[in-house]
PDB file of C-alpha atoms and ligand atoms in Angstrom:
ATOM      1  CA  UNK A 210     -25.343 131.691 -29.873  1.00 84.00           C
ATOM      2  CA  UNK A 211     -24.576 133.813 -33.242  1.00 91.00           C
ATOM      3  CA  UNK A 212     -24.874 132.940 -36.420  1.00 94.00           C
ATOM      4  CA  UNK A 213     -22.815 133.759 -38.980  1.00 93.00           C
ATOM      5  CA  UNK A 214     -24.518 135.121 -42.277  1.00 93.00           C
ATOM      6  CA  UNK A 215     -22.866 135.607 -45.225  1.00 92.00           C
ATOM      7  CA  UNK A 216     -26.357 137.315 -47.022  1.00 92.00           C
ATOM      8  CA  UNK A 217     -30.332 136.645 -46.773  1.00 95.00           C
ATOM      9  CA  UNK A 218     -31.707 137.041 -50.205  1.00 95.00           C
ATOM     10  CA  UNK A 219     -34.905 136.335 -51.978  1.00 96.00           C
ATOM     11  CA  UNK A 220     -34.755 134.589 -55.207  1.00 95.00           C
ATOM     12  CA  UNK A 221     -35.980 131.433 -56.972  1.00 94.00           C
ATOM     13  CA  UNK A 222     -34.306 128.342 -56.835  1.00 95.00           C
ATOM     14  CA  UNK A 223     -31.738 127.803 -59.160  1.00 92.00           C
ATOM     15  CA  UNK A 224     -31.254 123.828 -59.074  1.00 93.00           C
ATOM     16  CA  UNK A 225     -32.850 119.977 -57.718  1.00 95.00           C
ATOM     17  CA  UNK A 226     -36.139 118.983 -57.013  1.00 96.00           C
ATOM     18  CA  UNK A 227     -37.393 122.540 -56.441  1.00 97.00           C
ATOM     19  CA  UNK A 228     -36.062 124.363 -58.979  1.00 95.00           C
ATOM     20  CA  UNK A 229     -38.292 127.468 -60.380  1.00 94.00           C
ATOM     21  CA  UNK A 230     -40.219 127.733 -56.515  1.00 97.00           C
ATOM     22  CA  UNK A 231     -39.519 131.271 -55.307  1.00 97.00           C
ATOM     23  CA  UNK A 232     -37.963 131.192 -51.883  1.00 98.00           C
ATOM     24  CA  UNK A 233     -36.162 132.890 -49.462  1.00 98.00           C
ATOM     25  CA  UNK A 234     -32.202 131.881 -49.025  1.00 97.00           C
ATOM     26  CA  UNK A 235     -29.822 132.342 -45.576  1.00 97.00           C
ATOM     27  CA  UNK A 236     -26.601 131.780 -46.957  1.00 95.00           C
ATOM     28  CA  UNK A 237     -24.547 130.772 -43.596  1.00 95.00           C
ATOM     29  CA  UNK A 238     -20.306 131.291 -43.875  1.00 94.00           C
ATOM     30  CA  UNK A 239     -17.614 129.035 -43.601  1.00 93.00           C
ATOM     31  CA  UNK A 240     -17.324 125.553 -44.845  1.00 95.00           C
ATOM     32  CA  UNK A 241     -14.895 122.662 -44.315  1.00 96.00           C
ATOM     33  CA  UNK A 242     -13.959 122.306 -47.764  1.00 96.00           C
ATOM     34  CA  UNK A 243     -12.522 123.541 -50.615  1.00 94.00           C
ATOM     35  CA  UNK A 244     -13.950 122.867 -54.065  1.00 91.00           C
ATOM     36  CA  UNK A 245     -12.012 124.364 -56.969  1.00 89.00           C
ATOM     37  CA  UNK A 246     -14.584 125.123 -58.695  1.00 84.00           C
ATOM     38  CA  UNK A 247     -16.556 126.794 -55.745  1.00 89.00           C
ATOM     39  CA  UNK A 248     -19.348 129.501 -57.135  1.00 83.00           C
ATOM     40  CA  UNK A 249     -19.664 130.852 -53.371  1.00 87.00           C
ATOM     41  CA  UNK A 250     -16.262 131.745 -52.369  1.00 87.00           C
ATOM     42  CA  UNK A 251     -17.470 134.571 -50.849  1.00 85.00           C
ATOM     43  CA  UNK A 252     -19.569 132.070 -48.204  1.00 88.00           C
ATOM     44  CA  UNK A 253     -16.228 129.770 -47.352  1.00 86.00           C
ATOM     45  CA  UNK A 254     -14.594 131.487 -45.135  1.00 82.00           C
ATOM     46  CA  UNK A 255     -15.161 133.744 -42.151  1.00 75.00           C
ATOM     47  CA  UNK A 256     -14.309 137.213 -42.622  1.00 60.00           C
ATOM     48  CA  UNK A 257     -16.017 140.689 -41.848  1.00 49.00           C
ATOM     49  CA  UNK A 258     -16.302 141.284 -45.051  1.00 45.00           C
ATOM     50  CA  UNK A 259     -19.847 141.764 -46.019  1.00 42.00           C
ATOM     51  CA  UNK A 260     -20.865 141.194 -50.098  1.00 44.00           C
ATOM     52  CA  UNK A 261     -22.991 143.760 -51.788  1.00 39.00           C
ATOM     53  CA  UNK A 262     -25.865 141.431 -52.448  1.00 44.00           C
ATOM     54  CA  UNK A 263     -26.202 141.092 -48.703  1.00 43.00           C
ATOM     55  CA  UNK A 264     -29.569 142.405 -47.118  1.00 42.00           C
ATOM     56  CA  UNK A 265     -27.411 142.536 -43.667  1.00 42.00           C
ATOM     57  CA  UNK A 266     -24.952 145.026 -41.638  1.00 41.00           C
ATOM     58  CA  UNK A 267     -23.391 142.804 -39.599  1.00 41.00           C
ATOM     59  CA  UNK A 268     -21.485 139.036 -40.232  1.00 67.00           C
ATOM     60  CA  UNK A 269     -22.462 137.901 -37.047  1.00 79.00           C
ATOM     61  CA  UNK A 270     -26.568 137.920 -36.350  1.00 81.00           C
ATOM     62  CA  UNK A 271     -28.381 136.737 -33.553  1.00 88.00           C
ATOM     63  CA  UNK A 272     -32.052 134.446 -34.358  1.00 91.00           C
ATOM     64  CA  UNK A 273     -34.148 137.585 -33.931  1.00 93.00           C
ATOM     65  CA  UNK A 274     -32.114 139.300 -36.213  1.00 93.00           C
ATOM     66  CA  UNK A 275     -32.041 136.714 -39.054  1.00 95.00           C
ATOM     67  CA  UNK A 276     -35.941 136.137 -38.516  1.00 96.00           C
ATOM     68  CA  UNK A 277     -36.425 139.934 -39.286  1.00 96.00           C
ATOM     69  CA  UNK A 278     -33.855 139.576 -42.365  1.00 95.00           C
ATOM     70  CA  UNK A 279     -36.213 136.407 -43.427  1.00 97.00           C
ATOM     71  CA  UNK A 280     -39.666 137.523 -42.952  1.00 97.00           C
ATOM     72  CA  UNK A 281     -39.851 140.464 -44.241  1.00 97.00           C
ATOM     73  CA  UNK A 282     -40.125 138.817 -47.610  1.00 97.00           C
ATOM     74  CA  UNK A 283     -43.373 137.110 -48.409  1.00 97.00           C
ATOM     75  CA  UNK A 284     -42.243 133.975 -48.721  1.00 97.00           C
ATOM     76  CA  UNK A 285     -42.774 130.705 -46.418  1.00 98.00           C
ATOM     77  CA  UNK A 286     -39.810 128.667 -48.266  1.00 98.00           C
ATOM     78  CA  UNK A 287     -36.753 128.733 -47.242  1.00 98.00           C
ATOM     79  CA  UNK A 288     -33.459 127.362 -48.496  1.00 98.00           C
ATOM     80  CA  UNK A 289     -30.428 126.854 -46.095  1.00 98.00           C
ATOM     81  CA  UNK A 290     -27.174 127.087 -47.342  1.00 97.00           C
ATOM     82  CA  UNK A 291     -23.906 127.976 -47.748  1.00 95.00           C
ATOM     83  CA  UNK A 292     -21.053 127.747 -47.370  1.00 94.00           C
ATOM     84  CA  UNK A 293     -21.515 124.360 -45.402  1.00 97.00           C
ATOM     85  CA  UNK A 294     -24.364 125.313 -43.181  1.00 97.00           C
ATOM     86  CA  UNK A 295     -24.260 122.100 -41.052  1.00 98.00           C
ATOM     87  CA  UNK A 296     -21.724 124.147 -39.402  1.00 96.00           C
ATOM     88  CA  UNK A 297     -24.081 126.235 -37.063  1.00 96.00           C
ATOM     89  CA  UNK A 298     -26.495 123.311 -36.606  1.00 97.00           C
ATOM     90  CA  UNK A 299     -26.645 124.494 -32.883  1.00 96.00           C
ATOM     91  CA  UNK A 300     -26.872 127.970 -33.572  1.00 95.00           C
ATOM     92  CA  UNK A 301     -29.773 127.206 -35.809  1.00 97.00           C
ATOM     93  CA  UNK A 302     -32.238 125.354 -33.779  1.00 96.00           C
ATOM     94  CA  UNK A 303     -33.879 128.544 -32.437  1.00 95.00           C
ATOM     95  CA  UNK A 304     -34.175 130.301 -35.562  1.00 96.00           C
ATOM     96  CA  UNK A 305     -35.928 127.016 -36.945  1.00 97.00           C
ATOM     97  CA  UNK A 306     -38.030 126.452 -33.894  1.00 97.00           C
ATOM     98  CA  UNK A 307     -39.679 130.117 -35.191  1.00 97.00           C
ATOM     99  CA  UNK A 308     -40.052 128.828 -38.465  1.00 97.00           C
ATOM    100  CA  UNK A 309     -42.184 125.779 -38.413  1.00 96.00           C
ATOM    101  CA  UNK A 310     -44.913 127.266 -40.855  1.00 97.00           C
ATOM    102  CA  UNK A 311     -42.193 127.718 -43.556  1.00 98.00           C
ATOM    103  CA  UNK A 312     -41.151 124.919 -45.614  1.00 98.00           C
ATOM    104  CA  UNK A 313     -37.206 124.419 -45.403  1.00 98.00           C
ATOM    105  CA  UNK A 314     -34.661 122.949 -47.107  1.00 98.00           C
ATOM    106  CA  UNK A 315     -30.663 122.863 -47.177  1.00 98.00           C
ATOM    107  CA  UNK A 316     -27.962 122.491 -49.137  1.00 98.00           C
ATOM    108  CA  UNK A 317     -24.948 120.702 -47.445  1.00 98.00           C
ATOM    109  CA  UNK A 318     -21.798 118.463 -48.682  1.00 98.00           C
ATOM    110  CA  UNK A 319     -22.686 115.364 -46.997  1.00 98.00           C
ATOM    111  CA  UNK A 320     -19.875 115.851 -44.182  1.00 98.00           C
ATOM    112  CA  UNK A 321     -21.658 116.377 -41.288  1.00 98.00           C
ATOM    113  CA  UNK A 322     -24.592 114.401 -39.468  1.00 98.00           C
ATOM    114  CA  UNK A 323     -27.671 116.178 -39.306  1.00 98.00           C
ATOM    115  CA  UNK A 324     -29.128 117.441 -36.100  1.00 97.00           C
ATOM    116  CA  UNK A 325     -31.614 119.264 -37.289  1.00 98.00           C
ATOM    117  CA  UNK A 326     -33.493 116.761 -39.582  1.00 98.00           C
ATOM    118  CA  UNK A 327     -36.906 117.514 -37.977  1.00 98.00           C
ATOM    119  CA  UNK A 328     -37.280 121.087 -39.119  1.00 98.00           C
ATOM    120  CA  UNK A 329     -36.239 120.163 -42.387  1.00 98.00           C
ATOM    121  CA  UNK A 330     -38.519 119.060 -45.473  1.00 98.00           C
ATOM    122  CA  UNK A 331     -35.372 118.531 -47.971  1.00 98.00           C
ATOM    123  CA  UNK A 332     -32.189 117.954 -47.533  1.00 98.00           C
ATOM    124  CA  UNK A 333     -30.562 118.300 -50.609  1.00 98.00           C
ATOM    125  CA  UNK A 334     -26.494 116.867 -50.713  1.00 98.00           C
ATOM    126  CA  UNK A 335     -23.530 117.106 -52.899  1.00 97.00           C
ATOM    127  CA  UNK A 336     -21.087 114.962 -52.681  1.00 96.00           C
ATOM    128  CA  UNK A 337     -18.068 116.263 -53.667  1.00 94.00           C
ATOM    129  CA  UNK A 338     -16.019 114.050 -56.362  1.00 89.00           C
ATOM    130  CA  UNK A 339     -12.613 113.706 -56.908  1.00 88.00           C
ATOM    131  CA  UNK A 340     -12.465 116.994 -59.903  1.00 84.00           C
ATOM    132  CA  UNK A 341     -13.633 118.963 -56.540  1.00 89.00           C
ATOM    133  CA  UNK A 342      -9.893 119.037 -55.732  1.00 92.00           C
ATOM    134  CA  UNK A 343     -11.313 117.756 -52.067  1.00 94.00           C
ATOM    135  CA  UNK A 344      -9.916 114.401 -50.091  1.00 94.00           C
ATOM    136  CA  UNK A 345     -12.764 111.355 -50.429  1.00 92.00           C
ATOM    137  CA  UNK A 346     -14.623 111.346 -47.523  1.00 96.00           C
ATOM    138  CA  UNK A 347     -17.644 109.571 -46.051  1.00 97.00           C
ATOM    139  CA  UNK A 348     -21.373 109.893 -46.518  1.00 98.00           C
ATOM    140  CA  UNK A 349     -22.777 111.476 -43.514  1.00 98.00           C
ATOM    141  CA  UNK A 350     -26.528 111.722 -44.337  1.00 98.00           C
ATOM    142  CA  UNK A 351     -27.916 108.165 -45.767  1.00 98.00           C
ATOM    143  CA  UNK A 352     -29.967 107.493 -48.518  1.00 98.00           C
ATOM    144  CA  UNK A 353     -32.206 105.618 -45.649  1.00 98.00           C
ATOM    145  CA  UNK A 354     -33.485 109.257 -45.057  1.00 98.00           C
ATOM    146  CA  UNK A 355     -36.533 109.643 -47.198  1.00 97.00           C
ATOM    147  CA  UNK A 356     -35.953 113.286 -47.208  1.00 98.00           C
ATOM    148  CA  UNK A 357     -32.630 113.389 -48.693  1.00 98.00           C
ATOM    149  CA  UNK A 358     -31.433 113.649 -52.318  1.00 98.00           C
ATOM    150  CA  UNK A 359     -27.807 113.741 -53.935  1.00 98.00           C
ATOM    151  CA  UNK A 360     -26.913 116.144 -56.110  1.00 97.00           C
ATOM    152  CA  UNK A 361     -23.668 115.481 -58.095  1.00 96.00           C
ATOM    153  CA  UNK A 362     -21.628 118.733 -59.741  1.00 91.00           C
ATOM    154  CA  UNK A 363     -20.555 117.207 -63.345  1.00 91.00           C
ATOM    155  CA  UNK A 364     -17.135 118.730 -65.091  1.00 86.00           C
ATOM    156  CA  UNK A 365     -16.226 116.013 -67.467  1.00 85.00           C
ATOM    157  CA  UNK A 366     -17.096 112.492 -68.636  1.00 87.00           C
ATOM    158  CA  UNK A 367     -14.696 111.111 -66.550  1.00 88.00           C
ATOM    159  CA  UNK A 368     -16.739 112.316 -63.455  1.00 90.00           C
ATOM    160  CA  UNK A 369     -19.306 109.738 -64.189  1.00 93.00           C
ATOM    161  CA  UNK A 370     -17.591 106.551 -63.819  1.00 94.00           C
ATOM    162  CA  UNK A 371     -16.456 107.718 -60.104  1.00 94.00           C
ATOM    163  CA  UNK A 372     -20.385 109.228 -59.392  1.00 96.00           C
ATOM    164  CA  UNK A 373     -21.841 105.521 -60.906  1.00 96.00           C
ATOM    165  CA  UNK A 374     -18.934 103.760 -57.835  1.00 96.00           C
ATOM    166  CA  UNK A 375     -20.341 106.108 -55.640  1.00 96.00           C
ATOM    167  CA  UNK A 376     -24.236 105.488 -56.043  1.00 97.00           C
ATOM    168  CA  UNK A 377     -22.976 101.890 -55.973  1.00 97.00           C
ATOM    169  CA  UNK A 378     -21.087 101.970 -52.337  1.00 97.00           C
ATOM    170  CA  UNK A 379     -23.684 104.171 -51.086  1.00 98.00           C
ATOM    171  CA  UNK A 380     -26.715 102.299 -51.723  1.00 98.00           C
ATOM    172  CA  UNK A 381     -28.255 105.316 -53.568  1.00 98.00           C
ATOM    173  CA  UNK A 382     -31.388 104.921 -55.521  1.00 98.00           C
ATOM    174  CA  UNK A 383     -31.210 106.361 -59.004  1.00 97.00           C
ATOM    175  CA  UNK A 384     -34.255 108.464 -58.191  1.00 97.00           C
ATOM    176  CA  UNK A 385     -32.692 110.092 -55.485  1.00 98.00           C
ATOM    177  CA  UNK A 386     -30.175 111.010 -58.232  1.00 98.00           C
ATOM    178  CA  UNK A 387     -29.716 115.034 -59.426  1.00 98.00           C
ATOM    179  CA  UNK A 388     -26.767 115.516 -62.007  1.00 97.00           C
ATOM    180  CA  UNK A 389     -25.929 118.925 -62.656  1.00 94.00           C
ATOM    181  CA  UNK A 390     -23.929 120.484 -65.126  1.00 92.00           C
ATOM    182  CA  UNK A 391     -20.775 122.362 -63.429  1.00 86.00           C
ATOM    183  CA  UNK A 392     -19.668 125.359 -65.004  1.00 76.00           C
ATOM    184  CA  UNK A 393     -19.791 129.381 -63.941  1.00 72.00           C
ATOM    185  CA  UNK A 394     -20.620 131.069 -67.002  1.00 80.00           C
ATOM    186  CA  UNK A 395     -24.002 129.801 -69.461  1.00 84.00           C
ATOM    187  CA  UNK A 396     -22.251 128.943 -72.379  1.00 85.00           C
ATOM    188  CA  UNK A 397     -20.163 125.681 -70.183  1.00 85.00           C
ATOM    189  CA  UNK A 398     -23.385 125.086 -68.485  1.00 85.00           C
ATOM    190  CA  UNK A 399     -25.277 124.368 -71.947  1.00 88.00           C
ATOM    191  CA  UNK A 400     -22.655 122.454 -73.508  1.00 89.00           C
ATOM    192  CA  UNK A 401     -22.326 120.214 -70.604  1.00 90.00           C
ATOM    193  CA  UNK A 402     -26.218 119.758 -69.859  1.00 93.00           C
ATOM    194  CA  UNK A 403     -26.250 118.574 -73.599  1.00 93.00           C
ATOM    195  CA  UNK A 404     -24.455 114.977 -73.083  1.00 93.00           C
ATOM    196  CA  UNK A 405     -25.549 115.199 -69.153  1.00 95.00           C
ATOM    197  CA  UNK A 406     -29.555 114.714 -70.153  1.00 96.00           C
ATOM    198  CA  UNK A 407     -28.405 111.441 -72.214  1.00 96.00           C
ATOM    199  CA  UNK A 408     -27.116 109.677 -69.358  1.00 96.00           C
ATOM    200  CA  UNK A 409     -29.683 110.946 -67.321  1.00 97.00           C
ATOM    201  CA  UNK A 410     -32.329 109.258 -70.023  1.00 97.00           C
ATOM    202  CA  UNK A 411     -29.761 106.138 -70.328  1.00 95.00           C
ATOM    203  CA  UNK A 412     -29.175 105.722 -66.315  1.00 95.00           C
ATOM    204  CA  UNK A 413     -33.194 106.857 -64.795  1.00 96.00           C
ATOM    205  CA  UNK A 414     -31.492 109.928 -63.116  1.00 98.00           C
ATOM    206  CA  UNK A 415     -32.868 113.309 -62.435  1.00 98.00           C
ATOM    207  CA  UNK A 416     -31.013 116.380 -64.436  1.00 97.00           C
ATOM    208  CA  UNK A 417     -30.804 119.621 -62.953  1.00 95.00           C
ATOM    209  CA  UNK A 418     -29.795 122.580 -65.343  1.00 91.00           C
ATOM    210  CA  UNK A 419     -28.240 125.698 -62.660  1.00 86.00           C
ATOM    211  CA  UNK A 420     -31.088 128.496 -63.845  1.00 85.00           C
ATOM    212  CA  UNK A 421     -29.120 130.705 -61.560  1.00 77.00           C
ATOM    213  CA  UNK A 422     -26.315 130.921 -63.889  1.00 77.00           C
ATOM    214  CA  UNK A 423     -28.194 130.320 -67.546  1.00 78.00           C
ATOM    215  CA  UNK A 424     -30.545 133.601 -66.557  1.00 78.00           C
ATOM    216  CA  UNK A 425     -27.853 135.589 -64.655  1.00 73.00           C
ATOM    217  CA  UNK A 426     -29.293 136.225 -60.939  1.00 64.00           C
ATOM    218  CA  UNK A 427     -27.994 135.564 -57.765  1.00 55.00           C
TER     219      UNK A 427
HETATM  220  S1  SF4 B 520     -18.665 122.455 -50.266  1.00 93.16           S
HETATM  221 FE1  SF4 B 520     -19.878 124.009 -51.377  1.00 93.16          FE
HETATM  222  S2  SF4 B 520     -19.427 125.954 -50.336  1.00 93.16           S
HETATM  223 FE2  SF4 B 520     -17.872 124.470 -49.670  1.00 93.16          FE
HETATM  224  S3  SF4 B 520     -16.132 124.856 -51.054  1.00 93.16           S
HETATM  225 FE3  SF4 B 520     -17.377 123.188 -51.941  1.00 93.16          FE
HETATM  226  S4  SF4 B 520     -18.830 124.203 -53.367  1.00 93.16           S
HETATM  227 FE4  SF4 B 520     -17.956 125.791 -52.002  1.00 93.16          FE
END
């Protein structure tokens, strides 16, 4: 079974619990929603377009392919994502059954159970609110999963009232809590992470700035 790679990149990581820890990233296509403020529309859908960041010549890779496209940088942290990577769960498994001396997380909207929980060390989910522009839909990965945290994309004040409700019906801790500012360009990302930090202090929540965007790299 294939999997289908939008790019495999080396970088640091931009936002949540690991942010600033070099790693290696296998951006996966296609994903079951559509956020209207999505910074990876290139990663949504399927196409055979490839972008010019990507490290690969072909969309559709088989494991040994994407394990030559990862190792070759010398990293052993990797960071899943996509796209909605929970996608290609099964087409996963034997890349990550090569991997067991890296440490691996992923990035994934909360739609889809997880199959692959064992090979991961952090699962780190978004949520997608009501400014997403996507339908409400329910939690698939619990907060009963101690490796799981929730990262919420904030656009305006109004998205906290619905991201409090949701922590509520969802039995999140506020530890397990990451707001992020949402924005594309720096100058939206500071002004929001200005009033996001207070509510972080005020609520015990975790903030996240996007380092990606403030410093300009992929
Ligand atoms: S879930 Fe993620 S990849 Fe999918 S449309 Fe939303 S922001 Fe983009």
């Amino acid at each position: 079974m294939k999997l289908i790679v939008s790019e495999v990149f080396y970088s640091i990581q931009g936002e949540g619990p690991n942010i600033g820890k070099p790693a290696v990233f296998l951006r996966l296509s296609g994903c079951n929603l559509r956020c209207g403020w999505c910074d990876t529309k290139h990663a949504i859908t399927i196409t055979n377009t490839i972008t010019s960041t990507s490290n690969c010549n072909s969309i559709s890779y088989g494991c040994a392919q994407v394990l030559k496209n990862i190792k070759k940088y010398p990293c052993r942290h990797l960071v899943i994502t996509g796209g909605e990577p929970t996608l290609q769960q099964d087409a996963l498994i034997p890349l990550l059954e090569k991997l067991k001396d890296y440490y691996i997380e992923i990035e994934t909207n909360g739609t889809i159970r997880l199959k692959i929980n064992k090979y991961l060390e952090q699962i780190n989910c978004s949520p997608k609110l009501a400014s997403s522009g996507n339908t409400p839909y329910p939690l698939k990965i619990k907060p009963t999963n101690n490796k799981v945290v929730y990262k919420f994309v904030v656009a305006d004040k109004k998205d906290l009232k619905e991201i409090k409700a949701y922590i509520k019906s969802n039995k999140i801790p506020d530890e397990k809590v990451w707001l992020m500012p949402e924005g594309v360009n720096k100058k939206i990302v500071q002004e929001i992470s200005e009033w996001i930090i207070e509510i972080c202090k005020k609520e015990g929540y975790n903030f996240s700035p996007r380092l990606h965007i403030l410093l300009n790299f992929q």
